[in-house]
Coordinates of C-alpha atoms and ligand atoms in Angstrom, one line a residue:
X1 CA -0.1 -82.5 19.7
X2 CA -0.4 -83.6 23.1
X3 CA -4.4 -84.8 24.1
X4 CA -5.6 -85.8 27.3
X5 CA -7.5 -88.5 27.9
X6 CA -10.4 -86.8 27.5
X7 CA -9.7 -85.5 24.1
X8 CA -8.6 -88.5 23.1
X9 CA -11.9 -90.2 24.0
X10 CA -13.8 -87.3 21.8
X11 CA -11.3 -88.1 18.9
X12 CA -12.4 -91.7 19.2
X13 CA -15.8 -90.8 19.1
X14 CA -17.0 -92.2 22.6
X15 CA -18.6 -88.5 23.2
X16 CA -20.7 -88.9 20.1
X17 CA -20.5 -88.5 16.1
X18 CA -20.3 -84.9 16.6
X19 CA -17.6 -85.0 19.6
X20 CA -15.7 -86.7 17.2
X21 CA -15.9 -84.5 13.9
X22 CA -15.8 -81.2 16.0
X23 CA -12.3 -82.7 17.7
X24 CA -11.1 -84.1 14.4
X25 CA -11.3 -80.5 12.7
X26 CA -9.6 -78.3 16.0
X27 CA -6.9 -81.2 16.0
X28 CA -6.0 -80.3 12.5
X29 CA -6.3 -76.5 12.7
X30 CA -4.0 -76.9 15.6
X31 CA -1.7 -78.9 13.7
X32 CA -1.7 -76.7 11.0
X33 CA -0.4 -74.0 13.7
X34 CA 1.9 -76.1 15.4
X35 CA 0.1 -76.1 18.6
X36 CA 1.8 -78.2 21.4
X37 CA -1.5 -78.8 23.1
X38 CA -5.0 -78.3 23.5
X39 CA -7.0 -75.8 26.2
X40 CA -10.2 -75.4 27.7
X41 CA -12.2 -72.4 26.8
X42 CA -14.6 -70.4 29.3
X43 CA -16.8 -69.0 26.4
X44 CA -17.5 -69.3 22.6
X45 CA -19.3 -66.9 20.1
X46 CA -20.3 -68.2 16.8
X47 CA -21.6 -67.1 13.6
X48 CA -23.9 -70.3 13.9
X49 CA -27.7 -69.6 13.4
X50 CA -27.0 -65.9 12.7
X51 CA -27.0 -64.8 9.4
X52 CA -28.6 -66.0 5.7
X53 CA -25.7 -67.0 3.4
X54 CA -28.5 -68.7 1.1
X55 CA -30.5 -71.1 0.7
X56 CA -28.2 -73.9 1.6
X57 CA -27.1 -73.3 5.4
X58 CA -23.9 -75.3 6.7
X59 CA -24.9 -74.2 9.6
X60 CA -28.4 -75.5 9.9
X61 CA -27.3 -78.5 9.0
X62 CA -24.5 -78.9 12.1
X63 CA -27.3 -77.2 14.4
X64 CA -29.9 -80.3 13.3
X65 CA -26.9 -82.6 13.9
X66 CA -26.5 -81.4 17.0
X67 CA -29.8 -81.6 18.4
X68 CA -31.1 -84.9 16.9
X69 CA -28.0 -86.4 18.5
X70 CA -28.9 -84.3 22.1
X71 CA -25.4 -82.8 21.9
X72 CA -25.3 -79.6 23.6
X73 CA -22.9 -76.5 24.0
X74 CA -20.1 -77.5 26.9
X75 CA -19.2 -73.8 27.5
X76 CA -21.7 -70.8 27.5
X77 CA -22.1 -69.6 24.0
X78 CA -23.8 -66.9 22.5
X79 CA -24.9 -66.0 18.9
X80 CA -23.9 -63.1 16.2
X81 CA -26.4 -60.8 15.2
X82 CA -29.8 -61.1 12.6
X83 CA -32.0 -60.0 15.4
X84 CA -35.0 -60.9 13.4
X85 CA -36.0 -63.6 16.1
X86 CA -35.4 -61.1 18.4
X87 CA -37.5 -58.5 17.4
X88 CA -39.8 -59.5 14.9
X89 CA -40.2 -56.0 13.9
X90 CA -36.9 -56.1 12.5
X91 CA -38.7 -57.6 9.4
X92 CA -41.0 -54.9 8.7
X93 CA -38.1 -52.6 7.7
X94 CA -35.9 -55.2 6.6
X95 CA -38.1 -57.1 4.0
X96 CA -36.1 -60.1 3.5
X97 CA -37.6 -63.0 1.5
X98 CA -40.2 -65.1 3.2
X99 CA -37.8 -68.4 2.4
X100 CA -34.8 -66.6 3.9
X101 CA -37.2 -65.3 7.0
X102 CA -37.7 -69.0 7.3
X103 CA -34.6 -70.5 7.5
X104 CA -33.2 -67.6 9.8
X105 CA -36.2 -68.5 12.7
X106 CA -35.8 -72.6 12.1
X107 CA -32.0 -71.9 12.9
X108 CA -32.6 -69.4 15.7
X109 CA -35.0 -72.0 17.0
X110 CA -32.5 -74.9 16.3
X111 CA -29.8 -72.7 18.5
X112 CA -31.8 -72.6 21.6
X113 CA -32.1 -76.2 21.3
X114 CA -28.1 -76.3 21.1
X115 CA -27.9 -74.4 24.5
X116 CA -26.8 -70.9 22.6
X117 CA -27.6 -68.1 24.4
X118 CA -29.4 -65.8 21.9
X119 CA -27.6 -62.1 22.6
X120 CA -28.2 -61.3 18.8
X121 CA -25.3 -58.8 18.9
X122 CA -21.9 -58.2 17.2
X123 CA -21.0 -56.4 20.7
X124 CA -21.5 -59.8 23.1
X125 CA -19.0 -58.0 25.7
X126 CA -21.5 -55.6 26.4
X127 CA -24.7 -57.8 26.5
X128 CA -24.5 -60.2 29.5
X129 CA -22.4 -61.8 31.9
X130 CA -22.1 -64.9 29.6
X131 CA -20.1 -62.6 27.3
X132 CA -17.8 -60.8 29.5
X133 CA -14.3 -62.3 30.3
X134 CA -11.8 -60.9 32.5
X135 CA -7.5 -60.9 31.8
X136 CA -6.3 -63.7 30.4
X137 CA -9.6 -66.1 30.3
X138 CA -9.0 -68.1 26.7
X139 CA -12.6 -67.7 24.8
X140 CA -13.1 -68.4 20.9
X141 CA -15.0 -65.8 18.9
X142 CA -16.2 -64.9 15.4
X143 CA -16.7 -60.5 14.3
X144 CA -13.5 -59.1 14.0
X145 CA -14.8 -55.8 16.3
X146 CA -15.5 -58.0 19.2
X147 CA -12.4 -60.3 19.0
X148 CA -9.9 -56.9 18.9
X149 CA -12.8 -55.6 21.7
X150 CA -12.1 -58.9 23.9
X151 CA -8.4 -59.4 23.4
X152 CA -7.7 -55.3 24.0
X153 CA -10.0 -54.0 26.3
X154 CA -10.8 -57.2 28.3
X155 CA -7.2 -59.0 28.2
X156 CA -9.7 -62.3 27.1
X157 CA -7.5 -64.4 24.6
X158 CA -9.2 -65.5 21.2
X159 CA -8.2 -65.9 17.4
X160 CA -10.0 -64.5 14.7
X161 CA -12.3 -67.8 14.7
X162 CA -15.1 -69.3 12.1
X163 CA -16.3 -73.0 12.6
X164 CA -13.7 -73.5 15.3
X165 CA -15.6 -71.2 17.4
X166 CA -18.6 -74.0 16.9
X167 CA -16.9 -76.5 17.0
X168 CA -15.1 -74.7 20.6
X169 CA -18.9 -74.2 21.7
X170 CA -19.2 -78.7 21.8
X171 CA -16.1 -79.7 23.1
X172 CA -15.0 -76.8 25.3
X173 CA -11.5 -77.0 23.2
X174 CA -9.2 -74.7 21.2
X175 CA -5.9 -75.7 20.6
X176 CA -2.9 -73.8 21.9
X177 CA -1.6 -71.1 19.3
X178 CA -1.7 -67.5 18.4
X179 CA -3.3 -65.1 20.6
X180 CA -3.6 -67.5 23.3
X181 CA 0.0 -67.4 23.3
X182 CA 2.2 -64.7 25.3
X183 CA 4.6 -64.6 23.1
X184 CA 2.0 -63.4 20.1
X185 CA 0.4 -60.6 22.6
X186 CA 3.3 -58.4 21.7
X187 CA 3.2 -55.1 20.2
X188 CA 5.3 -54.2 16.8
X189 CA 4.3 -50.8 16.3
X190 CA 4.6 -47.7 18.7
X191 CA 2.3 -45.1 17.7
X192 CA 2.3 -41.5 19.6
X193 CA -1.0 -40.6 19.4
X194 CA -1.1 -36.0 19.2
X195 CA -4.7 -36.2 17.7
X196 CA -7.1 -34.6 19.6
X197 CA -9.9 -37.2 20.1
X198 CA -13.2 -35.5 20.7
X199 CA -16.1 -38.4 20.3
X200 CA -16.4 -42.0 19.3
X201 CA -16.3 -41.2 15.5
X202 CA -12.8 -39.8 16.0
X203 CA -11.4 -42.9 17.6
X204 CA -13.3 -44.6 14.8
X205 CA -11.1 -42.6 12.5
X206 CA -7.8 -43.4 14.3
X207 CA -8.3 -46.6 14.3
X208 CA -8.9 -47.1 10.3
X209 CA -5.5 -44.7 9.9
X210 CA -4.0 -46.8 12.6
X211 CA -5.4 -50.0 11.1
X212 CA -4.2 -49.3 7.8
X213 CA -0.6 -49.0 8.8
X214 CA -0.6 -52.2 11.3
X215 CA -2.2 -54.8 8.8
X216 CA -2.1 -57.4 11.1
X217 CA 0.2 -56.7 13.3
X218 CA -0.2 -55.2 17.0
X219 CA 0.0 -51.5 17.8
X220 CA 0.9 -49.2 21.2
X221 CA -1.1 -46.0 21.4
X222 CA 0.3 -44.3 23.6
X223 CA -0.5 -40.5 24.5
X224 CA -4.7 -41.4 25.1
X225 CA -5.7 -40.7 28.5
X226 CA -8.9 -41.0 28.9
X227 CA -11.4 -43.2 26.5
X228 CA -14.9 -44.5 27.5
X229 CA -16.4 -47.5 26.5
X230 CA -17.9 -46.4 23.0
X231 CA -14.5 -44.8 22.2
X232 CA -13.1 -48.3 23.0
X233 CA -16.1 -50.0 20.7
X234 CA -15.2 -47.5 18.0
X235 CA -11.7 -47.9 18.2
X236 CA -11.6 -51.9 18.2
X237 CA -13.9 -51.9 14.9
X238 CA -11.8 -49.7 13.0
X239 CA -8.5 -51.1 13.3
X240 CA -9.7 -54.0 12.4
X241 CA -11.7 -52.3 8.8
X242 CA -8.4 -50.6 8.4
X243 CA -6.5 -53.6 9.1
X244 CA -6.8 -56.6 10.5
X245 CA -5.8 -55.8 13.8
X246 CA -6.8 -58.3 16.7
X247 CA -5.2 -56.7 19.9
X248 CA -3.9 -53.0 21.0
X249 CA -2.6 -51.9 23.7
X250 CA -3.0 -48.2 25.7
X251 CA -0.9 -47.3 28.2
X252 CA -2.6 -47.2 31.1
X253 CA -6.3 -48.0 30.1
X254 CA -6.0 -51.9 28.4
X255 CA -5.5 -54.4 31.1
X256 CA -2.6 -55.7 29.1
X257 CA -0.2 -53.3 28.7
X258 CA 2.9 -53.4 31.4
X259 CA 6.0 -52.4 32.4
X260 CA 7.1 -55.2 29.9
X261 CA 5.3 -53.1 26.8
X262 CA 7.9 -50.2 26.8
X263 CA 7.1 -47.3 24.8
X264 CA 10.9 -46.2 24.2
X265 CA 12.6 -48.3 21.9
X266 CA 12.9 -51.8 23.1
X267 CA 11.6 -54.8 20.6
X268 CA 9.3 -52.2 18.2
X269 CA 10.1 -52.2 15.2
X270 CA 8.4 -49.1 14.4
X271 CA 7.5 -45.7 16.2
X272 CA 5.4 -43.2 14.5
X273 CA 2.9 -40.2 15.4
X274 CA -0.7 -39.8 14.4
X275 CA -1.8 -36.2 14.5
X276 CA -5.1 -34.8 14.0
X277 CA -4.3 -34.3 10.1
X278 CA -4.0 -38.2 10.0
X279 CA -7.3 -38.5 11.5
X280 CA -9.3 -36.0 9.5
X281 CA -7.5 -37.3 6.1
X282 CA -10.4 -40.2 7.1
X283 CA -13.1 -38.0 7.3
X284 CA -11.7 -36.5 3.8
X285 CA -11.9 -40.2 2.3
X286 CA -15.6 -40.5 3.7
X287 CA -17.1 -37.0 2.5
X288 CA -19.6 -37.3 -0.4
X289 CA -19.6 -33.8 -2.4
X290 CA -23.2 -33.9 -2.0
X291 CA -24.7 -32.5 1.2
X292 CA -28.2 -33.7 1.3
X293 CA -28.9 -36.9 3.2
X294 CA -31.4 -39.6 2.6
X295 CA -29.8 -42.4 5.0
X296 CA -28.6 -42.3 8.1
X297 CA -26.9 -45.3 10.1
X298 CA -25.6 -45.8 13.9
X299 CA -24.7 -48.6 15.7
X300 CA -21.8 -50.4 13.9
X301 CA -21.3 -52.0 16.1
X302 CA -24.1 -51.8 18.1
X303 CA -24.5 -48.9 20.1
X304 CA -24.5 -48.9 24.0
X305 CA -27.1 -47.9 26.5
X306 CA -25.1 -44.3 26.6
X307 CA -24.8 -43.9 22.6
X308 CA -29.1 -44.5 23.1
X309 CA -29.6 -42.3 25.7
X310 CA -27.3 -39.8 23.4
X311 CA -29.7 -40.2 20.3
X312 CA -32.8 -39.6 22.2
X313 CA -31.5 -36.5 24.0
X314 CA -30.4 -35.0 20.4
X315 CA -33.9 -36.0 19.0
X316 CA -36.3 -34.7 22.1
X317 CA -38.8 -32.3 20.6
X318 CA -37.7 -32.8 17.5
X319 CA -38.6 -35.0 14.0
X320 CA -36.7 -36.7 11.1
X321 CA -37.3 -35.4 8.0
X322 CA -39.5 -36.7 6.3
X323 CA -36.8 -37.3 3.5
X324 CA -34.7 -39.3 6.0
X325 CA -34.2 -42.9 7.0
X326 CA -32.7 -43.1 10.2
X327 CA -31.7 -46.9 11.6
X328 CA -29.8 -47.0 14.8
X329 CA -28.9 -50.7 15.5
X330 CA -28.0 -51.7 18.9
X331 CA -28.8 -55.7 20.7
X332 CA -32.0 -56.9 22.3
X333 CA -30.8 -56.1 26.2
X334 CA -30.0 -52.8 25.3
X335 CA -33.1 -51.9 23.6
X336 CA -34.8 -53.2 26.4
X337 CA -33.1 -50.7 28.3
X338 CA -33.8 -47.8 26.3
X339 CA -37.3 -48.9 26.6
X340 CA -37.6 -49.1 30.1
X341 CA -35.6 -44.9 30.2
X342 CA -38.4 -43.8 28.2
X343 CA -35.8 -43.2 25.8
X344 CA -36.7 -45.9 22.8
X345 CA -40.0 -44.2 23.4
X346 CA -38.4 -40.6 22.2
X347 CA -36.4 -42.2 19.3
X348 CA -39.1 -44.0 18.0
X349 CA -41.4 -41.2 18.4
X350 CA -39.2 -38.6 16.6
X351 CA -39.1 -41.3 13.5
X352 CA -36.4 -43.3 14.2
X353 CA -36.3 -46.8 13.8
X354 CA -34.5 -49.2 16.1
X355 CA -33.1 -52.1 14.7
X356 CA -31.2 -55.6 15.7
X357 CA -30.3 -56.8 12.7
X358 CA -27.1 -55.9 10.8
X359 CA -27.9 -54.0 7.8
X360 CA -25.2 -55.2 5.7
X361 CA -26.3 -58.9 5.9
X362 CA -29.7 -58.3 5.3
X363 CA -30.7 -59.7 1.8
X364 CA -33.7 -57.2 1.7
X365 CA -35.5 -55.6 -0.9
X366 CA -36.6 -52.5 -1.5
X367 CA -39.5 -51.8 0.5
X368 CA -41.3 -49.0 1.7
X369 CA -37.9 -47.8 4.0
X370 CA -34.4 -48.1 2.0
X371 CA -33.0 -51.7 2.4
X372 CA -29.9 -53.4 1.8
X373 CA -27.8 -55.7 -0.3
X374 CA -29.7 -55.6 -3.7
X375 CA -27.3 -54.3 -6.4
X376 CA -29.5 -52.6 -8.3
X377 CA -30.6 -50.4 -5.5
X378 CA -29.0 -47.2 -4.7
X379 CA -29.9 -45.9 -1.2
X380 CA -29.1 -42.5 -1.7
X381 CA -26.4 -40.0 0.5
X382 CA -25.7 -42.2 3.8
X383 CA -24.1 -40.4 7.2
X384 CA -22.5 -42.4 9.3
X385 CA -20.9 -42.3 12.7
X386 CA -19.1 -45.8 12.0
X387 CA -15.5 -45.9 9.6
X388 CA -16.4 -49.6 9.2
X389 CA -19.8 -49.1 7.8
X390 CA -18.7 -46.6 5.8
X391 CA -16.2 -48.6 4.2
X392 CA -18.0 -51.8 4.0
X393 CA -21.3 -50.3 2.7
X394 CA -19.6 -48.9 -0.6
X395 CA -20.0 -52.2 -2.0
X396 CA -22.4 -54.1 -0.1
X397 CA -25.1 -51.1 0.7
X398 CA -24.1 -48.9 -2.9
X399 CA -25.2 -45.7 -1.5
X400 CA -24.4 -42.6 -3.7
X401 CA -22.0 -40.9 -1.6
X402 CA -21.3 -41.6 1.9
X403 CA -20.2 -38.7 4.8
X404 CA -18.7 -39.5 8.3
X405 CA -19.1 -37.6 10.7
X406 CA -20.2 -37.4 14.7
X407 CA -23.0 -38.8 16.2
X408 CA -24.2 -35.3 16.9
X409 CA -23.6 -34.5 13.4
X410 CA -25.7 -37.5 12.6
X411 CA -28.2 -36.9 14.3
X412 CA -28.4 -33.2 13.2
X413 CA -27.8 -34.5 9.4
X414 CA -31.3 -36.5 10.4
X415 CA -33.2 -33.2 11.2
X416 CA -32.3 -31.1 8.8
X417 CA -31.8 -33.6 5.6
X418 CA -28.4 -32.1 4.9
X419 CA -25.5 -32.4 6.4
X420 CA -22.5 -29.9 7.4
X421 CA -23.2 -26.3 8.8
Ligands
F3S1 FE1 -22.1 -55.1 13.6 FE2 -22.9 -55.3 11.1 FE3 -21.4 -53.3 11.9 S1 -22.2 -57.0 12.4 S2 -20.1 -54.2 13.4 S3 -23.5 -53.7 12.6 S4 -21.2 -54.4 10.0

């Protein structure tokens, strides 16, 4: 691989131990990927700091390297979400063990010292400036959402990225292959979308049908007009929980797409329709026989100023049952939104609690409010609005039966304590 002289000096080590290791280990992934070069990145979003694997952290250990050597992040860089830093709160419903509480603020504190920008999110693109990049900008990012979110509905250009994204974040490097690569941005499958697509959670259910046809590969939906951005959100997340899908493209609404993405027949291999029976066969996979609720759970990913506002309008004047847990997850700058609408105030206020963490990473106990990730703990009939944490909370969360449906139905589901009718 080509290096400039610049690279070369960091492979030497004259930009530090770090420098060094961090170019070492991008020079070999790009090898590995036959990249012909390397090239500078305007952004990186790591998992660094973010979430408690256990008791030994890799990453606390490269964030003390880091700052006892005075290295700092070369390109803005923002964190994944825990949130518990954030919003201390977040503990009190959480319940994680003191030791893991510990290590989660010394590494949040470490991350500051690193130059991250703590966003706390798994939806960066909607939290600041820092995290927003326009057509064709190359960024490296971790949370397969936000990478299909960035490479679709931006145009940015990243990989699905671990430690590179890190080790991007001290160098301002990424070697030259995949998605940064025109010749990778191109679609295989044509898919003419009849489905009628009504709310987020039916884009959410596309894109797992979608997702689970494409594996990796990269789709054209064609036939959606319109889509706002928590259709978008929705849509992203799924086809990558149905698949692994890093980058779509819609006529007339991604960036991307152009008169050189044809929807006829040239260069896709395959062409195939999604009707509405496609996309309530997924609300059929996700529908527990049982119709009372105990747990409901919104924002995967975290919701967006408009999916709050939404929430508190459905819950004005009215209460959750008493029988019902209902989290709504959403990042710090968009709580503090809501708080300043008045309408964290009504959410909180009709019993629901607002949330920054992730529930699926959270190594909690049970505690007074259902928590997550202890095997022995059932939580009980969850409603979701989200495909992917309905998928990914079968194993990790082990409620009874889980139900996906609309946020409205959600919401409702809260209310009542059953869901349907
Ligand atoms: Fe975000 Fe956790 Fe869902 S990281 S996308 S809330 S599984």
């Amino acid at each position: 691989m080509y290096l400039s002289p610049e690279e070369e000096k960091m492979l030497k080590g004259e930009s530090g131990d770090l420098a060094r290791e961090a170019m070492r280990y991008l020079v070999k992934l790009g090898d590995a990927f036959d990249a012909k070069r390397m090239i500078d990145i305007d952004y990186s979003y790591c998992f660094v700091g973010t979430a408690y694997w256990g008791p030994g952290s890799l990453t606390k250990g490269l964030l003390k390297q880091a700052v006892n050597q005075g290295v700092r992040v070369k390109v803005p860089t923002t964190n994944w979400n825990y949130g518990f830093e954030a919003d201390p709160g977040t503990q009190r419903f959480v319940k994680i063990p003191p030791a893991a509480f510990t290590q989660l603020t010394d590494e949040a504190r470490l991350c500051r010292k690193f130059g991250i920008v703590p966003v706390n999110t798994c939806t960066p693109y909607l939290a600041t400036d820092i995290s927003w990049h326009p057509l064709g900008s190359h960024i490296s990012s971790v949370e397969s959402s936000a990478i299909t979110y960035f490479n679709s509905v931006l145009g940015a250009r990243t990989n699905r990225d671990g430690m590179a994204a890190f080790f991007s974040a001290i160098t301002g490097k990424y070697p030259e292959f995949g998605l940064h690569l025109d010749e990778n941005r191109v679609a295989k499958y044509l898919f003419n979308v009849s489905a009628k697509l009504e709310n987020a959670t039916d884009y959410s259910a596309l894109g797992y049908a979608v997702g689970k046809i494409c594996g990796l590969d990269i789709p054209i939906l064609n036939g959606i007009h319109r889509a706002k951005t928590g259709d978008l959100k929705a849509l992203s997340t799924a086809l990558s929980t149905g698949g692994g899908v890093p980058l779509f493209h819609i006529p007339g609404i991604t960036p991307e797409f152009t008169a050189s993405h044809r929807t006829d027949d040239q260069g896709l291999e395959e062409k195939l329709t999604i009707t509405s029976e496609d996309v309530k066969a997924v609300y059929e996979e996700f529908s527990s026989p049982e119709d009372k609720v105990d747990f409901v759970c919104l924002g995967c990913p975290h919701s967006t100023v408009h999916e709050l506002s939404k929430i508190a309008s459905l819950l004005r004047g009215k209460k959750v049952n008493k029988r019902v847990t209902l989290w709504i997850m959403a990042s710090p700058q968009t709580i503090s939104l809501a708080k300043l609408s008045g309408d964290l105030d009504i959410i909180q206020g009709a019993g629901g609690v607002v949330l920054t963490t992730c529930p699926m990473l959270s190594p909690g106990k049970p505690g007074p409010f259902h928590t997550f990730s202890n095997p022995d703990y059932s939580m009980g009939n969850l409603l979701t609005d989200s495909a992917k944490m309905a998928y990914y909370s079968t194993n990790i969360m082990r409620p009874s039966g889980i139900s996906l449906c609309s946020l409205e139905g959600c919401i409702d589901g809260a209310i009542r304590g059953r869901s349907g009718g």
